[in-house]
Short mmCIF file of C-alpha atoms (C1' of nucleotides) in Angstrom, two decimals:
data_model
loop_
_atom_site.label_atom_id
_atom_site.label_comp_id
_atom_site.label_asym_id
_atom_site.label_seq_id
_atom_site.Cartn_x
_atom_site.Cartn_y
_atom_site.Cartn_z
CA MET D 1 19.96 -180.33 11.86
CA LYS D 2 21.43 -177.85 14.29
CA ASP D 3 19.37 -176.72 17.25
CA SER D 4 18.09 -173.27 17.83
CA PRO D 5 19.66 -171.37 20.74
CA GLU D 6 16.39 -171.66 22.55
CA ASP D 7 16.41 -175.45 22.43
CA LEU D 8 20.02 -175.48 23.50
CA ILE D 9 19.18 -173.49 26.63
CA VAL D 10 16.11 -175.54 27.42
CA ASN D 11 17.96 -178.84 27.11
CA ALA D 12 20.94 -177.63 29.11
CA ILE D 13 18.73 -176.54 31.95
CA LEU D 14 16.69 -179.76 31.84
CA ASP D 15 19.85 -181.86 31.91
CA ALA D 16 21.24 -179.90 34.77
CA ILE D 17 18.07 -180.37 36.77
CA ALA D 18 17.93 -184.07 35.91
CA GLU D 19 21.43 -184.50 37.35
CA GLN D 20 20.74 -182.31 40.39
CA ARG D 21 23.37 -179.82 39.43
CA LEU D 22 20.67 -177.20 39.54
CA PRO D 23 18.82 -177.46 42.88
CA ALA D 24 15.29 -176.23 43.43
CA GLY D 25 14.98 -172.49 43.94
CA THR D 26 18.07 -171.56 41.98
CA LYS D 27 17.63 -168.25 40.25
CA LEU D 28 18.04 -168.33 36.48
CA GLY D 29 19.08 -164.77 35.56
CA GLU D 30 18.55 -163.68 31.99
CA GLN D 31 21.92 -162.00 31.67
CA ALA D 32 23.74 -164.97 33.12
CA LEU D 33 22.11 -167.33 30.64
CA SER D 34 22.53 -165.06 27.65
CA ASP D 35 26.18 -164.76 28.52
CA LEU D 36 26.61 -168.52 28.97
CA PHE D 37 25.01 -169.37 25.66
CA SER D 38 26.19 -166.25 23.92
CA CYS D 39 22.80 -165.26 22.59
CA ASN D 40 20.45 -162.36 23.18
CA ARG D 41 18.00 -162.11 26.01
CA ALA D 42 15.02 -162.65 23.76
CA ASN D 43 16.02 -166.24 23.24
CA VAL D 44 16.58 -166.72 26.93
CA ARG D 45 13.16 -165.31 27.61
CA ARG D 46 11.48 -167.75 25.23
CA ALA D 47 13.42 -170.66 26.67
CA LEU D 48 12.29 -169.74 30.15
CA ALA D 49 8.68 -169.44 28.96
CA SER D 50 8.93 -172.99 27.59
CA LEU D 51 10.36 -174.33 30.82
CA ALA D 52 7.63 -172.54 32.78
CA ALA D 53 4.99 -174.20 30.64
CA GLN D 54 6.57 -177.52 31.63
CA GLN D 55 6.31 -176.58 35.27
CA VAL D 56 10.02 -176.97 35.72
CA VAL D 57 10.66 -173.31 36.18
CA GLU D 58 8.72 -170.72 38.11
CA LEU D 59 8.29 -167.23 36.58
CA ARG D 60 7.81 -164.51 39.18
CA PRO D 61 6.86 -161.23 37.53
CA ASN D 62 9.58 -158.55 37.86
CA ARG D 63 11.63 -160.99 39.94
CA GLY D 64 12.91 -163.45 37.44
CA ALA D 65 12.90 -167.20 36.77
CA PHE D 66 13.66 -169.82 39.45
CA VAL D 67 13.99 -173.53 39.38
CA MET D 68 10.62 -174.81 40.60
CA THR D 69 10.38 -175.81 44.25
CA PRO D 70 7.68 -178.47 44.55
CA SER D 71 5.57 -178.36 47.68
CA PRO D 72 4.72 -181.56 49.59
CA LYS D 73 1.28 -181.53 47.98
CA GLU D 74 2.77 -181.19 44.57
CA ALA D 75 5.17 -183.97 45.35
CA ARG D 76 2.28 -186.29 46.19
CA ASP D 77 0.47 -185.34 42.99
CA ILE D 78 3.55 -185.88 40.92
CA PHE D 79 4.26 -189.34 42.29
CA GLN D 80 0.63 -190.33 41.96
CA ALA D 81 0.61 -189.22 38.34
CA ARG D 82 3.89 -190.92 37.79
CA ARG D 83 2.55 -194.22 39.05
CA ALA D 84 -0.45 -193.97 36.76
CA ILE D 85 1.69 -193.23 33.73
CA GLU D 86 4.46 -195.73 34.42
CA ARG D 87 1.92 -198.48 35.05
CA THR D 88 0.36 -197.72 31.66
CA ILE D 89 3.78 -197.62 30.03
CA ALA D 90 4.68 -200.93 31.66
CA ARG D 91 1.51 -202.54 30.34
CA HIS D 92 2.24 -201.37 26.79
CA ALA D 93 5.96 -202.10 26.90
CA SER D 94 5.50 -205.64 28.13
CA GLY D 95 6.66 -208.08 25.52
CA GLN D 96 7.64 -205.27 23.11
CA ALA D 97 11.31 -204.97 24.08
CA SER D 98 13.84 -205.84 21.37
CA ALA D 99 17.11 -207.64 22.14
CA GLY D 100 18.84 -204.28 21.88
CA ASP D 101 16.46 -202.79 24.42
CA ILE D 102 17.26 -205.57 26.92
CA THR D 103 21.00 -205.25 26.60
CA PHE D 104 20.73 -201.49 26.94
CA LEU D 105 18.73 -201.85 30.14
CA ARG D 106 21.06 -204.42 31.60
CA ASP D 107 24.08 -202.33 30.74
CA ASN D 108 22.32 -199.33 32.25
CA ILE D 109 21.84 -201.17 35.56
CA LEU D 110 25.57 -201.88 35.73
CA GLU D 111 26.35 -198.28 34.83
CA GLU D 112 24.10 -197.02 37.59
CA ALA D 113 25.67 -199.40 40.16
CA ALA D 114 29.14 -198.29 39.12
CA ALA D 115 28.20 -194.65 39.48
CA ARG D 116 26.80 -195.33 42.89
CA GLN D 117 30.03 -197.09 43.95
CA ALA D 118 31.98 -194.09 42.73
CA SER D 119 29.60 -191.74 44.52
CA ASP D 120 29.00 -190.01 41.22
CA LYS D 121 25.51 -188.76 41.94
CA PRO D 122 24.91 -187.00 38.62
CA ALA D 123 25.89 -190.09 36.67
CA GLU D 124 23.73 -192.24 38.95
CA LEU D 125 20.71 -190.01 38.44
CA ARG D 126 21.29 -189.84 34.70
CA ALA D 127 21.42 -193.63 34.45
CA SER D 128 18.38 -194.11 36.56
CA ARG D 129 16.40 -191.64 34.50
CA GLN D 130 17.56 -193.26 31.28
CA PHE D 131 16.28 -196.61 32.57
CA HIS D 132 12.77 -195.33 33.04
CA MET D 133 12.78 -193.33 29.80
CA ARG D 134 13.99 -196.27 27.77
CA ILE D 135 11.07 -198.34 28.89
CA ALA D 136 8.77 -195.48 27.95
CA LYS D 137 10.28 -195.51 24.50
CA ILE D 138 9.64 -199.23 24.23
CA ALA D 139 5.98 -198.63 25.00
CA GLY D 140 5.92 -196.50 21.89
CA ASN D 141 3.59 -193.69 23.01
CA LEU D 142 5.21 -190.28 22.54
CA VAL D 143 2.64 -188.48 24.70
CA LEU D 144 3.25 -190.72 27.69
CA GLU D 145 6.97 -190.45 27.04
CA ARG D 146 6.86 -186.72 27.23
CA PHE D 147 4.72 -186.73 30.32
CA LEU D 148 7.08 -189.08 32.04
CA SER D 149 10.02 -186.94 31.00
CA GLU D 150 8.48 -183.99 32.79
CA LEU D 151 7.57 -186.03 35.82
CA THR D 152 11.05 -187.57 36.24
CA MET D 153 12.54 -184.12 36.06
CA ARG D 154 10.27 -182.87 38.78
CA SER D 155 10.81 -186.05 40.79
CA THR D 156 14.51 -185.31 40.83
CA LEU D 157 13.79 -181.86 42.30
CA ILE D 158 11.61 -183.50 44.91
CA LEU D 159 14.31 -186.02 45.86
CA GLY D 160 16.77 -183.22 46.17
CA LEU D 161 14.50 -181.39 48.54
CA TYR D 162 12.92 -184.08 50.65
CA SER D 163 15.23 -187.08 50.52
CA PRO D 164 17.21 -186.86 53.73
CA THR D 165 19.74 -189.63 53.14
CA GLY D 166 21.37 -190.20 49.78
CA SER D 167 18.61 -192.75 49.30
CA SER D 168 17.45 -190.76 46.37
CA SER D 169 17.96 -193.20 43.59
CA CYS D 170 16.20 -196.49 42.90
CA ALA D 171 16.99 -199.81 44.42
CA GLU D 172 18.97 -201.63 41.78
CA ASP D 173 17.63 -205.09 42.32
CA GLU D 174 14.17 -203.64 41.55
CA HIS D 175 15.41 -202.47 38.20
CA ASP D 176 16.81 -205.98 37.68
CA ARG D 177 13.55 -207.66 38.34
CA ILE D 178 11.70 -205.17 36.11
CA VAL D 179 13.91 -206.11 33.17
CA ASP D 180 13.29 -209.77 33.92
CA ALA D 181 9.55 -209.26 33.82
CA LEU D 182 9.83 -207.07 30.73
CA GLU D 183 11.83 -209.68 28.91
CA ALA D 184 9.55 -212.52 29.98
CA GLY D 185 6.51 -210.57 28.89
CA SER D 186 4.70 -211.16 32.14
CA THR D 187 2.58 -208.06 32.03
CA ASP D 188 0.84 -208.11 35.38
CA GLU D 189 4.06 -208.81 37.18
CA LEU D 190 5.74 -205.95 35.37
CA VAL D 191 2.98 -203.51 36.21
CA ARG D 192 3.10 -204.58 39.83
CA LEU D 193 6.86 -204.15 40.00
CA ALA D 194 6.72 -200.71 38.42
CA ASP D 195 4.09 -199.54 40.87
CA GLU D 196 5.94 -200.98 43.85
CA HIS D 197 9.17 -199.46 42.69
CA LEU D 198 7.70 -195.96 42.66
CA ARG D 199 5.99 -196.48 46.00
CA HIS D 200 9.36 -197.35 47.54
CA LEU D 201 10.88 -194.22 46.07
CA GLU D 202 8.05 -192.09 47.42
CA ALA D 203 8.20 -193.80 50.83
CA GLY D 204 11.77 -192.56 51.25
CA LEU D 205 10.65 -188.96 51.31
CA ASN D 206 10.49 -186.87 54.46
CA PHE D 207 8.36 -183.75 54.49
CA ASP D 208 8.93 -182.89 58.14
CA GLU D 209 12.16 -181.04 57.64
CA PRO D 210 11.80 -177.54 56.22
CA PRO D 211 12.04 -177.46 52.43
CA ALA D 212 15.71 -176.55 52.80
CA ALA D 213 17.05 -173.07 52.20
CA PRO D 214 16.45 -171.32 48.89
CA MET D 215 19.45 -170.79 46.65
CA SER D 216 21.35 -168.10 44.90
CA LEU D 217 24.81 -168.11 43.43
CA ARG D 218 26.01 -165.97 46.27
CA GLU D 219 24.77 -168.22 49.03
CA GLN D 220 26.31 -171.18 47.35
CA LEU D 221 29.76 -169.61 47.20
CA MET D 222 29.82 -168.13 50.66
CA ALA D 223 30.77 -170.44 53.52
CA PRO D 224 27.70 -171.07 55.68
CA GLY D 225 27.50 -168.79 58.68
CA LYS D 226 30.20 -166.43 57.60
CA GLU D 227 29.96 -162.91 56.34
CA SER D 228 32.51 -161.15 54.19
CA MET M 1 -4.81 -160.19 40.18
CA LYS M 2 -4.76 -159.10 36.55
CA ASP M 3 -3.17 -161.38 33.96
CA SER M 4 -0.10 -160.61 32.00
CA PRO M 5 -0.65 -160.05 28.26
CA GLU M 6 1.14 -163.30 27.67
CA ASP M 7 -1.40 -165.30 29.71
CA LEU M 8 -4.23 -163.47 27.99
CA ILE M 9 -2.99 -164.55 24.61
CA VAL M 10 -2.36 -168.11 25.70
CA ASN M 11 -5.80 -168.50 27.25
CA ALA M 12 -7.60 -166.89 24.30
CA ILE M 13 -5.92 -169.25 21.87
CA LEU M 14 -6.59 -172.28 24.10
CA ASP M 15 -10.24 -171.33 24.42
CA ALA M 16 -10.57 -170.84 20.69
CA ILE M 17 -9.07 -174.24 20.03
CA ALA M 18 -11.23 -175.90 22.65
CA GLU M 19 -14.33 -174.56 20.93
CA GLN M 20 -13.09 -175.35 17.41
CA ARG M 21 -13.05 -171.79 16.34
CA LEU M 22 -9.41 -172.24 15.48
CA PRO M 23 -9.02 -175.33 13.30
CA ALA M 24 -5.80 -177.30 12.99
CA GLY M 25 -3.23 -175.73 10.71
CA THR M 26 -4.35 -172.15 11.18
CA LYS M 27 -1.48 -169.76 10.96
CA LEU M 28 -0.94 -167.59 14.02
CA GLY M 29 0.87 -164.56 12.72
CA GLU M 30 2.79 -162.46 15.19
CA GLN M 31 1.60 -159.16 13.87
CA ALA M 32 -2.04 -160.29 13.82
CA LEU M 33 -1.83 -161.34 17.42
CA SER M 34 0.02 -158.30 18.67
CA ASP M 35 -2.59 -156.16 16.94
CA LEU M 36 -5.47 -158.11 18.39
CA PHE M 37 -4.18 -157.95 21.94
CA SER M 38 -2.54 -154.58 21.51
CA CYS M 39 0.78 -155.61 22.86
CA ASN M 40 4.29 -155.96 21.40
CA ARG M 41 5.61 -158.92 19.48
CA ALA M 42 7.85 -160.01 22.32
CA ASN M 43 4.83 -161.00 24.39
CA VAL M 44 3.31 -162.79 21.45
CA ARG M 45 6.48 -164.65 20.93
CA ARG M 46 6.60 -165.86 24.52
CA ALA M 47 2.99 -166.92 24.38
CA LEU M 48 3.61 -168.97 21.28
CA ALA M 49 6.63 -170.59 22.92
CA SER M 50 4.43 -171.62 25.86
CA LEU M 51 1.82 -173.04 23.56
CA ALA M 52 4.45 -174.90 21.60
CA ALA M 53 5.75 -176.45 24.85
CA GLN M 54 2.19 -177.74 25.40
CA GLN M 55 2.16 -179.27 21.93
CA VAL M 56 -0.84 -177.23 20.93
CA VAL M 57 1.06 -175.06 18.52
CA GLU M 58 3.75 -175.99 16.02
CA LEU M 59 6.68 -173.63 15.57
CA ARG M 60 8.25 -173.82 12.14
CA PRO M 61 11.49 -171.83 12.00
CA ASN M 62 11.29 -168.78 9.77
CA ARG M 63 7.73 -169.77 8.82
CA GLY M 64 5.74 -168.94 11.86
CA ALA M 65 3.39 -170.58 14.36
CA PHE M 66 0.50 -172.87 13.36
CA VAL M 67 -2.19 -174.64 15.26
CA MET M 68 -0.89 -178.18 15.61
CA THR M 69 -2.22 -180.77 13.17
CA PRO M 70 -2.18 -184.16 14.95
CA SER M 71 -1.25 -187.14 12.75
CA PRO M 72 -3.19 -190.38 13.02
CA LYS M 73 -0.40 -191.87 15.07
CA GLU M 74 -0.45 -188.87 17.46
CA ALA M 75 -4.21 -189.19 17.65
CA ARG M 76 -3.85 -192.82 18.80
CA ASP M 77 -1.21 -191.83 21.35
CA ILE M 78 -3.33 -189.02 22.68
CA PHE M 79 -6.43 -191.14 23.19
CA GLN M 80 -4.40 -193.90 24.71
CA ALA M 81 -2.82 -191.46 27.16
CA ARG M 82 -6.22 -189.89 27.82
CA ARG M 83 -7.74 -193.22 28.73
CA ALA M 84 -4.89 -193.95 31.18
CA ILE M 85 -5.30 -190.54 32.80
CA GLU M 86 -9.06 -190.39 32.94
CA ARG M 87 -9.19 -193.86 34.38
CA THR M 88 -6.86 -192.77 37.14
CA ILE M 89 -8.86 -189.60 37.66
CA ALA M 90 -12.06 -191.62 37.83
CA ARG M 91 -10.58 -193.88 40.47
CA HIS M 92 -9.51 -190.98 42.63
CA ALA M 93 -12.71 -188.98 42.10
CA SER M 94 -14.99 -191.79 42.99
CA GLY M 95 -16.87 -191.00 46.18
CA GLN M 96 -15.16 -187.61 46.48
CA ALA M 97 -17.81 -185.50 44.72
CA SER M 98 -19.61 -182.91 46.82
CA ALA M 99 -23.26 -182.08 46.37
CA GLY M 100 -22.18 -178.99 44.47
CA ASP M 101 -20.11 -181.10 42.12
CA ILE M 102 -23.01 -183.34 41.33
CA THR M 103 -25.44 -180.48 40.58
CA PHE M 104 -22.80 -178.81 38.47
CA LEU M 105 -22.33 -181.97 36.44
CA ARG M 106 -26.05 -182.61 36.03
CA ASP M 107 -26.63 -179.00 34.94
CA ASN M 108 -23.71 -179.36 32.59
CA ILE M 109 -25.30 -182.37 30.86
CA LEU M 110 -28.49 -180.35 30.27
CA GLU M 111 -26.44 -177.44 29.01
CA GLU M 112 -24.62 -179.68 26.53
CA ALA M 113 -27.89 -181.22 25.31
CA ALA M 114 -29.37 -177.78 24.80
CA ALA M 115 -26.36 -176.65 22.87
CA ARG M 116 -26.60 -179.70 20.70
CA GLN M 117 -30.26 -179.04 20.03
CA ALA M 118 -29.41 -175.52 19.05
CA SER M 119 -26.58 -176.76 16.85
CA ASP M 120 -24.28 -174.50 18.86
CA LYS M 121 -21.07 -176.51 18.38
CA PRO M 122 -18.76 -174.23 20.36
CA ALA M 123 -21.09 -174.28 23.37
CA GLU M 124 -21.46 -178.01 23.09
CA LEU M 125 -17.71 -178.58 23.01
CA ARG M 126 -17.20 -176.16 25.87
CA ALA M 127 -19.75 -177.94 28.02
CA SER M 128 -18.35 -181.40 27.22
CA ARG M 129 -14.88 -180.26 28.09
CA GLN M 130 -16.06 -178.70 31.32
CA PHE M 131 -17.63 -181.98 32.29
CA HIS M 132 -14.38 -183.92 32.00
CA MET M 133 -12.36 -181.17 33.65
CA ARG M 134 -14.73 -180.90 36.59
CA ILE M 135 -14.27 -184.56 37.39
CA ALA M 136 -10.54 -184.06 37.17
CA LYS M 137 -10.85 -181.29 39.69
CA ILE M 138 -12.80 -183.57 41.99
CA ALA M 139 -9.97 -186.08 41.87
CA GLY M 140 -7.78 -183.36 43.35
CA ASN M 141 -4.54 -183.97 41.49
CA LEU M 142 -3.31 -180.79 39.78
CA VAL M 143 -0.79 -182.66 37.64
CA LEU M 144 -3.38 -185.02 36.19
CA GLU M 145 -5.71 -182.06 35.74
CA ARG M 146 -3.14 -180.21 33.66
CA PHE M 147 -2.31 -183.27 31.59
CA LEU M 148 -5.99 -183.81 30.88
CA SER M 149 -6.40 -180.18 29.97
CA GLU M 150 -3.73 -180.53 27.32
CA LEU M 151 -5.16 -183.82 26.04
CA THR M 152 -8.74 -182.55 25.76
CA MET M 153 -7.45 -179.60 23.77
CA ARG M 154 -5.61 -181.86 21.37
CA SER M 155 -8.55 -184.23 21.24
CA THR M 156 -10.71 -181.35 20.01
CA LEU M 157 -8.27 -180.77 17.16
CA ILE M 158 -8.41 -184.47 16.35
CA LEU M 159 -12.15 -184.51 16.26
CA GLY M 160 -12.12 -181.49 13.99
CA LEU M 161 -9.81 -183.29 11.60
CA TYR M 162 -10.97 -186.88 11.60
CA SER M 163 -14.56 -186.86 12.75
CA PRO M 164 -16.58 -187.11 9.55
CA THR M 165 -20.08 -186.63 10.89
CA GLY M 166 -20.84 -184.16 13.63
CA SER M 167 -20.47 -187.14 15.92
CA SER M 168 -17.67 -185.28 17.55
CA SER M 169 -19.04 -184.84 21.01
CA CYS M 170 -19.82 -187.38 23.68
CA ALA M 171 -22.95 -189.43 23.93
CA GLU M 172 -24.98 -187.72 26.64
CA ASP M 173 -26.43 -190.80 28.28
CA GLU M 174 -22.88 -191.88 28.93
CA HIS M 175 -22.22 -188.68 30.85
CA ASP M 176 -25.40 -189.37 32.72
CA ARG M 177 -24.37 -192.83 33.79
CA ILE M 178 -20.91 -191.54 34.78
CA VAL M 179 -22.44 -189.07 37.19
CA ASP M 180 -24.60 -191.82 38.59
CA ALA M 181 -21.56 -193.98 39.27
CA LEU M 182 -19.61 -191.07 40.61
CA GLU M 183 -22.38 -190.15 43.03
CA ALA M 184 -22.87 -193.78 44.11
CA GLY M 185 -19.14 -194.20 44.68
CA SER M 186 -18.97 -197.40 42.69
CA THR M 187 -15.38 -197.08 41.69
CA ASP M 188 -14.91 -199.98 39.33
CA GLU M 189 -18.08 -199.12 37.43
CA LEU M 190 -16.97 -195.52 37.11
CA VAL M 191 -13.57 -196.50 35.75
CA ARG M 192 -15.19 -198.88 33.31
CA LEU M 193 -17.62 -196.24 32.07
CA ALA M 194 -14.88 -193.66 31.67
CA ASP M 195 -12.77 -196.06 29.63
CA GLU M 196 -15.69 -197.10 27.48
CA HIS M 197 -16.71 -193.52 26.94
CA LEU M 198 -13.33 -192.62 25.52
CA ARG M 199 -13.19 -195.75 23.39
CA HIS M 200 -16.51 -194.76 21.80
CA LEU M 201 -15.19 -191.33 21.08
CA GLU M 202 -12.08 -192.77 19.46
CA ALA M 203 -14.06 -195.32 17.50
CA GLY M 204 -15.89 -192.49 15.73
CA LEU M 205 -12.69 -191.32 14.05
CA ASN M 206 -11.97 -191.92 10.44
CA PHE M 207 -8.36 -191.67 9.24
CA ASP M 208 -9.00 -192.74 5.69
CA GLU M 209 -9.92 -189.32 4.40
CA PRO M 210 -7.05 -186.93 3.85
CA PRO M 211 -6.32 -184.76 6.91
CA ALA M 212 -8.42 -182.02 5.33
CA ALA M 213 -6.92 -179.00 3.66
CA PRO M 214 -4.59 -176.70 5.53
CA MET M 215 -5.85 -173.28 6.48
CA SER M 216 -5.08 -169.64 6.06
CA LEU M 217 -7.24 -166.61 6.51
CA ARG M 218 -7.31 -166.14 2.77
CA GLU M 219 -8.59 -169.58 1.94
CA GLN M 220 -11.26 -169.28 4.54
CA LEU M 221 -12.59 -166.07 3.07
CA MET M 222 -12.48 -167.01 -0.63
CA ALA M 223 -15.23 -169.13 -1.97
CA PRO M 224 -13.88 -172.53 -2.87
CA GLY M 225 -12.86 -172.85 -6.53
CA LYS M 226 -13.12 -169.18 -7.31
CA GLU M 227 -10.46 -166.64 -7.99
CA SER M 228 -10.74 -162.90 -7.64
"C1'" DT B 1 -2.55 -169.97 -21.19
"C1'" DT B 2 1.44 -172.07 -18.49
"C1'" DG B 3 5.90 -172.25 -16.30
"C1'" DT B 4 10.02 -169.97 -14.72
"C1'" DC B 5 12.49 -166.41 -12.76
"C1'" DA B 6 13.60 -161.83 -10.80
"C1'" DT B 7 11.49 -158.32 -8.02
"C1'" DT B 8 8.70 -156.78 -4.52
"C1'" DT B 9 6.32 -157.40 -0.32
"C1'" DA B 10 5.43 -159.37 4.08
"C1'" DT B 11 6.89 -161.99 7.99
"C1'" DT B 12 10.06 -163.79 11.23
"C1'" DG B 13 14.56 -163.28 13.74
"C1'" DT B 14 17.96 -160.31 16.08
"C1'" DT B 15 19.74 -156.54 18.39
"C1'" DA B 16 20.20 -152.52 21.15
"C1'" DA B 17 18.48 -148.89 23.73
"C1'" DC B 18 15.37 -147.33 27.19
"C1'" DA B 19 11.85 -147.62 31.13
"C1'" DA B 20 10.09 -149.80 35.20
"C1'" DT B 21 10.87 -152.49 39.02
"C1'" DA B 22 13.65 -155.03 42.73
"C1'" DT B 23 17.59 -155.47 45.26
"C1'" DT B 24 21.57 -154.00 47.40
"C1'" DT B 25 24.42 -150.73 49.61
"C1'" DG B 26 25.66 -147.34 52.85
"C1'" DA B 27 24.50 -143.62 55.85
"C1'" DT B 28 22.02 -142.00 59.86
"C1'" DA B 29 19.83 -142.38 64.28
"C1'" DA B 30 18.32 -144.91 68.23
"C1'" DT I 1 25.16 -153.04 67.32
"C1'" DT I 2 20.33 -152.72 65.21
"C1'" DA I 3 16.76 -150.54 62.51
"C1'" DT I 4 15.24 -147.46 59.12
"C1'" DC I 5 15.53 -145.01 55.09
"C1'" DA I 6 17.47 -142.95 50.79
"C1'" DA I 7 20.62 -143.51 47.05
"C1'" DA I 8 22.91 -146.49 43.94
"C1'" DT I 9 23.00 -150.64 41.41
"C1'" DA I 10 21.32 -154.47 39.00
"C1'" DT I 11 17.61 -156.97 36.82
"C1'" DT I 12 13.44 -157.47 34.39
"C1'" DG I 13 10.04 -155.51 31.06
"C1'" DT I 14 9.06 -152.85 26.82
"C1'" DT I 15 9.81 -150.78 22.57
"C1'" DA I 16 11.59 -149.76 18.08
"C1'" DA I 17 14.63 -150.34 14.42
"C1'" DC I 18 17.08 -153.38 11.46
"C1'" DA I 19 18.57 -157.89 9.16
"C1'" DA I 20 17.38 -162.38 7.26
"C1'" DT I 21 14.16 -165.27 5.34
"C1'" DA I 22 10.03 -166.71 3.09
"C1'" DA I 23 5.97 -165.72 0.38
"C1'" DA I 24 3.57 -163.09 -3.24
"C1'" DT I 25 3.62 -160.56 -7.35
"C1'" DG I 26 4.35 -159.75 -12.03
"C1'" DA I 27 7.14 -159.93 -16.26
"C1'" DC I 28 8.74 -162.78 -19.75
"C1'" DA I 29 9.26 -166.82 -22.75
"C1'" DA I 30 7.50 -171.02 -24.41
#
DNA sequence: TTGTCATTTATTGTTAACAATATTTGATAA
DNA sequence: TTATCAAATATTGTTAACAATAAATGACAA
């Protein structure tokens, strides 16, 4: 049941992106990764190819792999697609939630609120993502679940780039009302809430500012505006 | 502007699957591919990793890569997801088609009919796929376009497995009416037609028969029930 | 024949070395 | 300083050899 080194790398990078520890544009050097996971470069290469196929990593020939930097146009497409998919998921999840699902979701809301109080952004993002993914699981369609997984990942990158305030995460009372509708089995209401929720998230974006500076390990470590 | 060997391999395999020249379960040996494309195995490996990330190829550790064989449950999920996405695409494409788009689609319908007359299954499948993908392009969302591309690919595999008659492809008059609605800009009608169209396709599947025998080059070449 | 097992063969997985290409560094000149 | 360019360094891309694993073959016994 143990994972291949390739899966290990893929999941580690996906997790890091989902929690905004890896910002858009970060270079993913092959040596660095093979050192970190103590495996050979061939495995790293395959992992990066997988991530590139999921549009989470950009592969520039002879330059290396970088965490994808979504353009404003891509951001629009991603949120549009996400609304379509989460609406469908909502429709299929409605009335299908078990008691365990509901308690999980309610606990998750508390967990996210606590993380926000503690200013623990990674934990907050992780909780928020889990919320959406759990509902996808309730809907019971593995294809939609995988699509949503990719889209939430890329949404996180977008929020990191274009969300000026820390307004990145979801409004909690919206999550609350979604669970209410889910539990009550009021399908139309649930779909409406899901759509609205994502529109609010998208409305918080600001594409006027430049897409923020690119990233490299060096730049992150050096104090801004100072040379050695 | 030339493609890397990896992209070449990926596209060749995707095309072959889309035209049902590569049936589900076919083994994709590394040596065979590296010989065919005259490149080293490392490139083949990366290509297969990409295809696996797109769920078009199954990677069995120490056994090799095989064209994915969708289960009945996966088939249901795929068509459900496809309906959700094509409905969304229809809604966004409605009224957005240029004159060139319309002529392309009408020509495409003729092309598909001609291929069907000539019993040229690959050409028929290619045309049918182009039809759906062109409408996706009109909708203008690259994410939805990519999702649909993956789903049409997997749909073709499903049709190859579970479509008893040659009823695999789409009814042509349905395509006709879709173009009419698209041109007229009658959004609700278009969405309804798209949904119906996919339901008809799915209704033609038969999951009672066994998923058909697996495949290997040997079995394909030997006459059934004969040994050397 | 038919089934089982050891041997052989083929295929996948891993590693290291080398080549090709960017990037950085430092020197030189304006 | 600032710009330009060449050398040095680091990184990606490619290849081949080897190890580990699975599949195929064939011998042997029932």
